[in-house]
Amino acid sequence: MRDAARIFLAASLLAASAVAGCAPKLPIEEGTLVIALPGAPTSIDPRLATDAYGEQILQITHAFLVKRDTAGNPVPDLAESWEERSPTEIVFRLRKGARFHDGREVTSADVRYTFEWILDPKNRSPHRMTYDAISRIETPDPRTVVFQLKEPFAPFLVGMSRGIVPAGSGARGYSPVPGAGPYKVDDFRPDEAISLSRHDGYHGRTPAIAKVLVKFLPDSNVRFLELKKGSVNFVLNGVDPDLLPAALKNPNLAMEEAPGSNVSYLGFNLRDPILSDVRVRRAVAMAIDRETIVRTIWKGHADPADSILAPGFWAHAEGLPRIRHDPAEAKRLLDRAGYRDPDGDGPKPRFTLTFKTSQNELRRRIAAVLQEQLRQAGIAVEVQSLEWGTFFSDIKKGNFQLYSLTWVGIADPDIYHYAFHSAQVPPDGANRGRYANPELDRLVLAGRREPSRAKRKEIYRKVQHLLSRDLPVFPLWINRNLLLRDRRLAGFAITPDEDYTSVKDLRIEGRTAAPAGKGTP
Amino acid sequence: MRRYLLSRMAQLVPVVFGVVTIVFLLIHLIPGDPVEIMLGESAVAAQKEELRRDLKLDRPIAAQYAEFLGGLATGDLGVSFRSREPVLREILSRFPATLLLAAASLLVAVSIAVPLGILSAMRRRSWLDHLSAFLAMLGLSMPNFWLGPLLILVFSIHLGLFPVGGYGTARHLVLPALTMGTGMAAILMRMLRSSLLEEIHREYVRAASAKGLSRRAAVLRHALGNSLIPVLTVLGLQFGALLAGSVITETIFSWPGIGRLTIQAIDARDYPLVQGCVLFIALCTVAVNLATDLLYSRLDPRIRYE
């Protein structure tokens, strides 16, 4: 019996040492880049994908007619040039030699097919309305595409950043559709990972890294641990601010920080008897100490916002009046609005508001801080943290007083039409607070028809000043983009809208300290 | 036995019918519109109505329900709203991962619970018994969302023995199975201990010992089999729950199981997928319960199914 125990112990030790000793190399040591995304895409077909994760993968696998630079300006991709022959006729000239992953050359027929497929009602594309302005697509030769529009539509060019697929491509569930981007899909395992390899026929500079694995890791702690271990090398905005100091202690990791464009805001229901008064909305805004929230919850990795457009965006208005934290002034405004504190600094509130938010942990923490800050101005807040589907349904129905959300990926100031025009009340638009101002309606309609960039900028400057005065939403802060990467990686350019296009520019440079874990990818 | 099986199968029908009816009503009653989730906010009302008509969501709930039952009768669970894949294919693509994790977790639980349960019953009030009681308490009080990252930290980051997450090889299976199996082991261990203690003091065990059988042989050959019936009940219930997937463990270890699929389907208000997942989970639970009942007669010949 004792001998048997000894043999078992020896065998166990041998097996354990064998397991540890045979650990394979980390992927980066074998030339593979591993990216972690905080969620899995529902689709990787550019005609159907709507979630951020799908869009980010498509930025690596597909080529677009145009892409956007950091200020939101269109820059060439598959189209080497374009010309607005008239406000309703835009001509694109395709570059020569661009090829899909299956080797076929990209032609104007593919471009036409992609957009006609999206516009065909039977295909149920979620992007159909984005291209509703298109009346006809012509292809006079294989390198020329002409878009005829029903009416002038200034944001049209920005909408052309949609992945082009080969003519005849059907939509087949999870099956990937070939693109002409720098990487092609080798294997897509829904909810797990996607394996990519370099597209040798790519029309731009050939990517330096041959293989890319994108893992879908929904748990923030796990993303952090994978980075620490070295089995993930690249995480953009996927590690909680609380974990950043621990991540930076790891000698193999480096952090890059750059301006972002995702604006969190506080939404008011303007049909609510209390919040219909702009003095109350302003008082609520003044009672909120954004600097404290940025410092404590975001650990300084965010900036207070004055508009839903980020400061680096071309249409962002300069010189907007910033609402400062001023609880005394907030109380005075509430007094003037007729909401006097019934017992001074006592426990009785001036009134009670309901604040709806999602079940995201950070959002709930922010809600708790806002609740306390508003309490100090005499406003009681009841926080309701709801499951996403219920929360969003309530917001769209106008079943709220206060809520908080984030505008993600604003590509054109036409967002003001969608979010604030009086006819854009859900379900047709995103004017969730039911804001109505004829002057703003006139401006946003003019803005979407005006072809001149300079004139549009002036229109949207007025729009932003108007909203800053009326305060249908209170822009809270803009999160900075945080990239945690392996020190050996270089070449990635962070854009405000978290674009993954620059993954193709990444390269693995020299060696660094030994990996933290012994390494099982 | 055959008659018993047939009668149990017949009982299956109202159970499944009840489950799918409740789920159908609940998913249609909670707020959230699949059409808006599919088309995004930019779609106009006309486009949404078009899709609603296309998906037959504009029809009365009773008509939708009748159609769902009709599809069910022919084995057609429909097509997922979000992925456009057939629901059955979606579920079957996740089932191997769920089954594998459930079986491995069960193996972990049984491997820990059976030896420790027997030892602590045979050496009652010894240091071993106290140690196993402490371990059981520890196992029960460690939630998966804490134990999972802890195991990753120790076995993956510091010792480098296993991958942090993912699915595909036996190495990927170890940590999630340990995470899910530990809590179950604690319950099984305490259950086996108390059940075995009860049997040990019965006359037939004493008689076996009096005939010269060693205590160990008397316990292992005679008492253990009889003490397993309550353990088997718990085991069956736990295994049924494991087959429903564990959202927390699957999320921590990026395990592509049924649990995460169901939650994603609920978030997207993907009615066909939610209904399919719940139906599948209900069928698994009923099948495991039936298997458990049949195993009773194996363990105790006095139990007969006529």
PDB file of N, CA, C and O in Angstrom, chain A residues 265-321:
ATOM      1  N   TYR A 265     -23.731  60.979 -21.519  1.00  0.00           N
ATOM      2  CA  TYR A 265     -24.575  62.146 -21.248  1.00  0.00           C
ATOM      3  C   TYR A 265     -25.710  61.774 -20.313  1.00  0.00           C
ATOM      4  O   TYR A 265     -26.054  60.595 -20.158  1.00  0.00           O
ATOM      5  N   LEU A 266     -26.258  62.820 -19.712  1.00  0.00           N
ATOM      6  CA  LEU A 266     -27.435  62.649 -18.861  1.00  0.00           C
ATOM      7  C   LEU A 266     -28.637  63.140 -19.669  1.00  0.00           C
ATOM      8  O   LEU A 266     -28.641  64.276 -20.141  1.00  0.00           O
ATOM      9  N   GLY A 267     -29.616  62.263 -19.863  1.00  0.00           N
ATOM     10  CA  GLY A 267     -30.794  62.639 -20.647  1.00  0.00           C
ATOM     11  C   GLY A 267     -31.936  63.067 -19.738  1.00  0.00           C
ATOM     12  O   GLY A 267     -32.159  62.472 -18.677  1.00  0.00           O
ATOM     13  N   PHE A 268     -32.641  64.128 -20.137  1.00  0.00           N
ATOM     14  CA  PHE A 268     -33.804  64.614 -19.382  1.00  0.00           C
ATOM     15  C   PHE A 268     -35.064  64.352 -20.190  1.00  0.00           C
ATOM     16  O   PHE A 268     -35.037  64.485 -21.420  1.00  0.00           O
ATOM     17  N   ASN A 269     -36.146  64.037 -19.500  1.00  0.00           N
ATOM     18  CA  ASN A 269     -37.432  63.927 -20.188  1.00  0.00           C
ATOM     19  C   ASN A 269     -38.101  65.296 -20.143  1.00  0.00           C
ATOM     20  O   ASN A 269     -38.535  65.755 -19.087  1.00  0.00           O
ATOM     21  N   LEU A 270     -38.160  65.939 -21.301  1.00  0.00           N
ATOM     22  CA  LEU A 270     -38.673  67.306 -21.336  1.00  0.00           C
ATOM     23  C   LEU A 270     -40.190  67.374 -21.232  1.00  0.00           C
ATOM     24  O   LEU A 270     -40.760  68.462 -21.142  1.00  0.00           O
ATOM     25  N   ARG A 271     -40.840  66.231 -21.268  1.00  0.00           N
ATOM     26  CA  ARG A 271     -42.297  66.228 -21.072  1.00  0.00           C
ATOM     27  C   ARG A 271     -42.662  66.011 -19.611  1.00  0.00           C
ATOM     28  O   ARG A 271     -43.832  65.983 -19.256  1.00  0.00           O
ATOM     29  N   ASP A 272     -41.625  65.847 -18.789  1.00  0.00           N
ATOM     30  CA  ASP A 272     -41.859  65.674 -17.359  1.00  0.00           C
ATOM     31  C   ASP A 272     -42.166  67.049 -16.757  1.00  0.00           C
ATOM     32  O   ASP A 272     -41.488  68.027 -17.078  1.00  0.00           O
ATOM     33  N   PRO A 273     -43.194  67.152 -15.895  1.00  0.00           N
ATOM     34  CA  PRO A 273     -43.567  68.471 -15.378  1.00  0.00           C
ATOM     35  C   PRO A 273     -42.421  69.189 -14.662  1.00  0.00           C
ATOM     36  O   PRO A 273     -42.326  70.410 -14.738  1.00  0.00           O
ATOM     37  N   ILE A 274     -41.563  68.429 -13.992  1.00  0.00           N
ATOM     38  CA  ILE A 274     -40.458  69.086 -13.262  1.00  0.00           C
ATOM     39  C   ILE A 274     -39.329  69.452 -14.232  1.00  0.00           C
ATOM     40  O   ILE A 274     -38.822  70.562 -14.238  1.00  0.00           O
ATOM     41  N   LEU A 275     -38.966  68.495 -15.095  1.00  0.00           N
ATOM     42  CA  LEU A 275     -37.783  68.684 -15.930  1.00  0.00           C
ATOM     43  C   LEU A 275     -38.060  69.508 -17.194  1.00  0.00           C
ATOM     44  O   LEU A 275     -37.130  69.824 -17.947  1.00  0.00           O
ATOM     45  N   SER A 276     -39.315  69.860 -17.420  1.00  0.00           N
ATOM     46  CA  SER A 276     -39.607  70.696 -18.589  1.00  0.00           C
ATOM     47  C   SER A 276     -39.071  72.112 -18.379  1.00  0.00           C
ATOM     48  O   SER A 276     -38.915  72.874 -19.319  1.00  0.00           O
ATOM     49  N   ASP A 277     -38.775  72.461 -17.130  1.00  0.00           N
ATOM     50  CA  ASP A 277     -38.231  73.780 -16.808  1.00  0.00           C
ATOM     51  C   ASP A 277     -36.706  73.746 -16.968  1.00  0.00           C
ATOM     52  O   ASP A 277     -36.019  72.999 -16.271  1.00  0.00           O
ATOM     53  N   VAL A 278     -36.200  74.586 -17.867  1.00  0.00           N
ATOM     54  CA  VAL A 278     -34.754  74.570 -18.138  1.00  0.00           C
ATOM     55  C   VAL A 278     -33.939  74.935 -16.891  1.00  0.00           C
ATOM     56  O   VAL A 278     -32.803  74.482 -16.726  1.00  0.00           O
ATOM     57  N   ARG A 279     -34.545  75.704 -15.974  1.00  0.00           N
ATOM     58  CA  ARG A 279     -33.810  76.054 -14.745  1.00  0.00           C
ATOM     59  C   ARG A 279     -33.548  74.817 -13.898  1.00  0.00           C
ATOM     60  O   ARG A 279     -32.495  74.684 -13.294  1.00  0.00           O
ATOM     61  N   VAL A 280     -34.512  73.909 -13.902  1.00  0.00           N
ATOM     62  CA  VAL A 280     -34.317  72.665 -13.129  1.00  0.00           C
ATOM     63  C   VAL A 280     -33.227  71.820 -13.788  1.00  0.00           C
ATOM     64  O   VAL A 280     -32.347  71.284 -13.115  1.00  0.00           O
ATOM     65  N   ARG A 281     -33.259  71.736 -15.119  1.00  0.00           N
ATOM     66  CA  ARG A 281     -32.243  70.942 -15.824  1.00  0.00           C
ATOM     67  C   ARG A 281     -30.856  71.528 -15.567  1.00  0.00           C
ATOM     68  O   ARG A 281     -29.894  70.801 -15.323  1.00  0.00           O
ATOM     69  N   ARG A 282     -30.774  72.831 -15.611  1.00  0.00           N
ATOM     70  CA  ARG A 282     -29.478  73.479 -15.366  1.00  0.00           C
ATOM     71  C   ARG A 282     -29.035  73.241 -13.921  1.00  0.00           C
ATOM     72  O   ARG A 282     -27.860  73.010 -13.649  1.00  0.00           O
ATOM     73  N   ALA A 283     -29.981  73.298 -12.999  1.00  0.00           N
ATOM     74  CA  ALA A 283     -29.640  73.070 -11.584  1.00  0.00           C
ATOM     75  C   ALA A 283     -29.116  71.643 -11.386  1.00  0.00           C
ATOM     76  O   ALA A 283     -28.140  71.423 -10.660  1.00  0.00           O
ATOM     77  N   VAL A 284     -29.764  70.682 -12.054  1.00  0.00           N
ATOM     78  CA  VAL A 284     -29.306  69.287 -11.954  1.00  0.00           C
ATOM     79  C   VAL A 284     -27.867  69.199 -12.483  1.00  0.00           C
ATOM     80  O   VAL A 284     -26.982  68.597 -11.851  1.00  0.00           O
ATOM     81  N   ALA A 285     -27.620  69.862 -13.622  1.00  0.00           N
ATOM     82  CA  ALA A 285     -26.286  69.818 -14.219  1.00  0.00           C
ATOM     83  C   ALA A 285     -25.255  70.452 -13.280  1.00  0.00           C
ATOM     84  O   ALA A 285     -24.147  69.945 -13.116  1.00  0.00           O
ATOM     85  N   MET A 286     -25.643  71.568 -12.667  1.00  0.00           N
ATOM     86  CA  MET A 286     -24.699  72.262 -11.782  1.00  0.00           C
ATOM     87  C   MET A 286     -24.447  71.501 -10.494  1.00  0.00           C
ATOM     88  O   MET A 286     -23.406  71.674  -9.855  1.00  0.00           O
ATOM     89  N   ALA A 287     -25.393  70.672 -10.105  1.00  0.00           N
ATOM     90  CA  ALA A 287     -25.217  69.889  -8.871  1.00  0.00           C
ATOM     91  C   ALA A 287     -24.281  68.703  -9.084  1.00  0.00           C
ATOM     92  O   ALA A 287     -23.833  68.084  -8.122  1.00  0.00           O
ATOM     93  N   ILE A 288     -23.992  68.401 -10.343  1.00  0.00           N
ATOM     94  CA  ILE A 288     -23.142  67.232 -10.629  1.00  0.00           C
ATOM     95  C   ILE A 288     -21.681  67.657 -10.709  1.00  0.00           C
ATOM     96  O   ILE A 288     -21.327  68.558 -11.476  1.00  0.00           O
ATOM     97  N   ASP A 289     -20.875  66.973  -9.913  1.00  0.00           N
ATOM     98  CA  ASP A 289     -19.442  67.264  -9.896  1.00  0.00           C
ATOM     99  C   ASP A 289     -18.739  66.244 -10.808  1.00  0.00           C
ATOM    100  O   ASP A 289     -18.336  65.167 -10.375  1.00  0.00           O
ATOM    101  N   ARG A 290     -18.627  66.609 -12.079  1.00  0.00           N
ATOM    102  CA  ARG A 290     -18.068  65.658 -13.051  1.00  0.00           C
ATOM    103  C   ARG A 290     -16.590  65.384 -12.791  1.00  0.00           C
ATOM    104  O   ARG A 290     -16.101  64.277 -12.992  1.00  0.00           O
ATOM    105  N   GLU A 291     -15.871  66.438 -12.350  1.00  0.00           N
ATOM    106  CA  GLU A 291     -14.430  66.258 -12.117  1.00  0.00           C
ATOM    107  C   GLU A 291     -14.189  65.156 -11.084  1.00  0.00           C
ATOM    108  O   GLU A 291     -13.279  64.345 -11.235  1.00  0.00           O
ATOM    109  N   THR A 292     -15.023  65.136 -10.044  1.00  0.00           N
ATOM    110  CA  THR A 292     -14.853  64.115  -8.998  1.00  0.00           C
ATOM    111  C   THR A 292     -15.119  62.727  -9.567  1.00  0.00           C
ATOM    112  O   THR A 292     -14.389  61.769  -9.276  1.00  0.00           O
ATOM    113  N   ILE A 293     -16.158  62.611 -10.383  1.00  0.00           N
ATOM    114  CA  ILE A 293     -16.480  61.296 -10.964  1.00  0.00           C
ATOM    115  C   ILE A 293     -15.348  60.841 -11.897  1.00  0.00           C
ATOM    116  O   ILE A 293     -14.916  59.690 -11.858  1.00  0.00           O
ATOM    117  N   VAL A 294     -14.860  61.779 -12.698  1.00  0.00           N
ATOM    118  CA  VAL A 294     -13.753  61.443 -13.618  1.00  0.00           C
ATOM    119  C   VAL A 294     -12.530  60.986 -12.805  1.00  0.00           C
ATOM    120  O   VAL A 294     -11.869  60.005 -13.152  1.00  0.00           O
ATOM    121  N   ARG A 295     -12.279  61.697 -11.703  1.00  0.00           N
ATOM    122  CA  ARG A 295     -11.079  61.380 -10.906  1.00  0.00           C
ATOM    123  C   ARG A 295     -11.244  60.049 -10.159  1.00  0.00           C
ATOM    124  O   ARG A 295     -10.330  59.234 -10.132  1.00  0.00           O
ATOM    125  N   THR A 296     -12.419  59.820  -9.578  1.00  0.00           N
ATOM    126  CA  THR A 296     -12.564  58.647  -8.708  1.00  0.00           C
ATOM    127  C   THR A 296     -12.981  57.389  -9.463  1.00  0.00           C
ATOM    128  O   THR A 296     -12.439  56.323  -9.219  1.00  0.00           O
ATOM    129  N   ILE A 297     -13.924  57.521 -10.372  1.00  0.00           N
ATOM    130  CA  ILE A 297     -14.407  56.305 -11.054  1.00  0.00           C
ATOM    131  C   ILE A 297     -13.591  56.011 -12.305  1.00  0.00           C
ATOM    132  O   ILE A 297     -13.208  54.873 -12.550  1.00  0.00           O
ATOM    133  N   TRP A 298     -13.298  57.042 -13.078  1.00  0.00           N
ATOM    134  CA  TRP A 298     -12.530  56.806 -14.320  1.00  0.00           C
ATOM    135  C   TRP A 298     -11.034  56.955 -14.096  1.00  0.00           C
ATOM    136  O   TRP A 298     -10.257  56.879 -15.052  1.00  0.00           O
ATOM    137  N   LYS A 299     -10.622  57.202 -12.859  1.00  0.00           N
ATOM    138  CA  LYS A 299      -9.195  57.336 -12.503  1.00  0.00           C
ATOM    139  C   LYS A 299      -8.482  58.345 -13.399  1.00  0.00           C
ATOM    140  O   LYS A 299      -7.328  58.157 -13.799  1.00  0.00           O
ATOM    141  N   GLY A 300      -9.203  59.374 -13.771  1.00  0.00           N
ATOM    142  CA  GLY A 300      -8.598  60.442 -14.570  1.00  0.00           C
ATOM    143  C   GLY A 300      -8.559  60.171 -16.064  1.00  0.00           C
ATOM    144  O   GLY A 300      -8.106  61.021 -16.831  1.00  0.00           O
ATOM    145  N   HIS A 301      -9.055  59.012 -16.519  1.00  0.00           N
ATOM    146  CA  HIS A 301      -8.952  58.686 -17.940  1.00  0.00           C
ATOM    147  C   HIS A 301     -10.201  59.118 -18.713  1.00  0.00           C
ATOM    148  O   HIS A 301     -10.751  58.354 -19.504  1.00  0.00           O
ATOM    149  N   ALA A 302     -10.682  60.312 -18.424  1.00  0.00           N
ATOM    150  CA  ALA A 302     -11.834  60.872 -19.142  1.00  0.00           C
ATOM    151  C   ALA A 302     -11.760  62.383 -19.005  1.00  0.00           C
ATOM    152  O   ALA A 302     -11.016  62.899 -18.152  1.00  0.00           O
ATOM    153  N   ASP A 303     -12.499  63.092 -19.844  1.00  0.00           N
ATOM    154  CA  ASP A 303     -12.490  64.551 -19.797  1.00  0.00           C
ATOM    155  C   ASP A 303     -13.927  65.051 -19.791  1.00  0.00           C
ATOM    156  O   ASP A 303     -14.750  64.557 -20.568  1.00  0.00           O
ATOM    157  N   PRO A 304     -14.244  66.027 -18.943  1.00  0.00           N
ATOM    158  CA  PRO A 304     -15.603  66.571 -18.961  1.00  0.00           C
ATOM    159  C   PRO A 304     -15.953  67.079 -20.369  1.00  0.00           C
ATOM    160  O   PRO A 304     -15.091  67.623 -21.070  1.00  0.00           O
ATOM    161  N   ALA A 305     -17.199  66.891 -20.766  1.00  0.00           N
ATOM    162  CA  ALA A 305     -17.610  67.240 -22.132  1.00  0.00           C
ATOM    163  C   ALA A 305     -18.475  68.501 -22.127  1.00  0.00           C
ATOM    164  O   ALA A 305     -19.133  68.812 -21.138  1.00  0.00           O
ATOM    165  N   ASP A 306     -18.469  69.215 -23.244  1.00  0.00           N
ATOM    166  CA  ASP A 306     -19.350  70.369 -23.368  1.00  0.00           C
ATOM    167  C   ASP A 306     -20.308  70.215 -24.550  1.00  0.00           C
ATOM    168  O   ASP A 306     -21.140  71.081 -24.810  1.00  0.00           O
ATOM    169  N   SER A 307     -20.161  69.103 -25.282  1.00  0.00           N
ATOM    170  CA  SER A 307     -20.982  68.871 -26.473  1.00  0.00           C
ATOM    171  C   SER A 307     -20.990  67.356 -26.699  1.00  0.00           C
ATOM    172  O   SER A 307     -20.145  66.645 -26.159  1.00  0.00           O
ATOM    173  N   ILE A 308     -21.913  66.884 -27.518  1.00  0.00           N
ATOM    174  CA  ILE A 308     -21.850  65.447 -27.815  1.00  0.00           C
ATOM    175  C   ILE A 308     -20.828  65.160 -28.926  1.00  0.00           C
ATOM    176  O   ILE A 308     -20.592  64.014 -29.274  1.00  0.00           O
ATOM    177  N   LEU A 309     -20.236  66.224 -29.469  1.00  0.00           N
ATOM    178  CA  LEU A 309     -19.133  66.043 -30.417  1.00  0.00           C
ATOM    179  C   LEU A 309     -17.814  66.237 -29.661  1.00  0.00           C
ATOM    180  O   LEU A 309     -17.682  67.189 -28.886  1.00  0.00           O
ATOM    181  N   ALA A 310     -16.869  65.344 -29.898  1.00  0.00           N
ATOM    182  CA  ALA A 310     -15.582  65.427 -29.197  1.00  0.00           C
ATOM    183  C   ALA A 310     -14.788  66.626 -29.715  1.00  0.00           C
ATOM    184  O   ALA A 310     -14.943  67.027 -30.879  1.00  0.00           O
ATOM    185  N   PRO A 311     -13.936  67.224 -28.866  1.00  0.00           N
ATOM    186  CA  PRO A 311     -13.213  68.441 -29.270  1.00  0.00           C
ATOM    187  C   PRO A 311     -12.379  68.282 -30.547  1.00  0.00           C
ATOM    188  O   PRO A 311     -12.228  69.233 -31.294  1.00  0.00           O
ATOM    189  N   GLY A 312     -11.866  67.088 -30.834  1.00  0.00           N
ATOM    190  CA  GLY A 312     -11.039  66.930 -32.031  1.00  0.00           C
ATOM    191  C   GLY A 312     -11.835  66.795 -33.332  1.00  0.00           C
ATOM    192  O   GLY A 312     -11.264  66.828 -34.423  1.00  0.00           O
ATOM    193  N   PHE A 313     -13.150  66.633 -33.204  1.00  0.00           N
ATOM    194  CA  PHE A 313     -13.993  66.408 -34.387  1.00  0.00           C
ATOM    195  C   PHE A 313     -14.167  67.716 -35.154  1.00  0.00           C
ATOM    196  O   PHE A 313     -14.320  68.772 -34.553  1.00  0.00           O
ATOM    197  N   TRP A 314     -14.214  67.630 -36.482  1.00  0.00           N
ATOM    198  CA  TRP A 314     -14.201  68.858 -37.292  1.00  0.00           C
ATOM    199  C   TRP A 314     -15.366  69.803 -36.999  1.00  0.00           C
ATOM    200  O   TRP A 314     -15.243  71.014 -37.131  1.00  0.00           O
ATOM    201  N   ALA A 315     -16.507  69.267 -36.593  1.00  0.00           N
ATOM    202  CA  ALA A 315     -17.684  70.124 -36.401  1.00  0.00           C
ATOM    203  C   ALA A 315     -17.851  70.583 -34.947  1.00  0.00           C
ATOM    204  O   ALA A 315     -18.834  71.267 -34.637  1.00  0.00           O
ATOM    205  N   HIS A 316     -16.933  70.206 -34.089  1.00  0.00           N
ATOM    206  CA  HIS A 316     -17.066  70.611 -32.685  1.00  0.00           C
ATOM    207  C   HIS A 316     -16.934  72.130 -32.564  1.00  0.00           C
ATOM    208  O   HIS A 316     -16.032  72.728 -33.144  1.00  0.00           O
ATOM    209  N   ALA A 317     -17.862  72.734 -31.820  1.00  0.00           N
ATOM    210  CA  ALA A 317     -17.855  74.198 -31.677  1.00  0.00           C
ATOM    211  C   ALA A 317     -16.902  74.614 -30.569  1.00  0.00           C
ATOM    212  O   ALA A 317     -16.916  74.022 -29.481  1.00  0.00           O
ATOM    213  N   GLU A 318     -16.125  75.618 -30.860  1.00  0.00           N
ATOM    214  CA  GLU A 318     -15.225  76.170 -29.837  1.00  0.00           C
ATOM    215  C   GLU A 318     -16.012  77.180 -28.990  1.00  0.00           C
ATOM    216  O   GLU A 318     -16.984  77.763 -29.453  1.00  0.00           O
ATOM    217  N   GLY A 319     -15.555  77.360 -27.784  1.00  0.00           N
ATOM    218  CA  GLY A 319     -16.109  78.433 -26.943  1.00  0.00           C
ATOM    219  C   GLY A 319     -17.501  78.172 -26.396  1.00  0.00           C
ATOM    220  O   GLY A 319     -18.221  79.111 -26.071  1.00  0.00           O
ATOM    221  N   LEU A 320     -17.875  76.895 -26.282  1.00  0.00           N
ATOM    222  CA  LEU A 320     -19.191  76.603 -25.684  1.00  0.00           C
ATOM    223  C   LEU A 320     -19.127  76.889 -24.179  1.00  0.00           C
ATOM    224  O   LEU A 320     -18.121  76.567 -23.539  1.00  0.00           O
ATOM    225  N   PRO A 321     -20.194  77.476 -23.618  1.00  0.00           N
ATOM    226  CA  PRO A 321     -20.144  77.750 -22.175  1.00  0.00           C
ATOM    227  C   PRO A 321     -20.150  76.442 -21.384  1.00  0.00           C
ATOM    228  O   PRO A 321     -21.004  75.578 -21.625  1.00  0.00           O
TER     229      PRO A 321
END
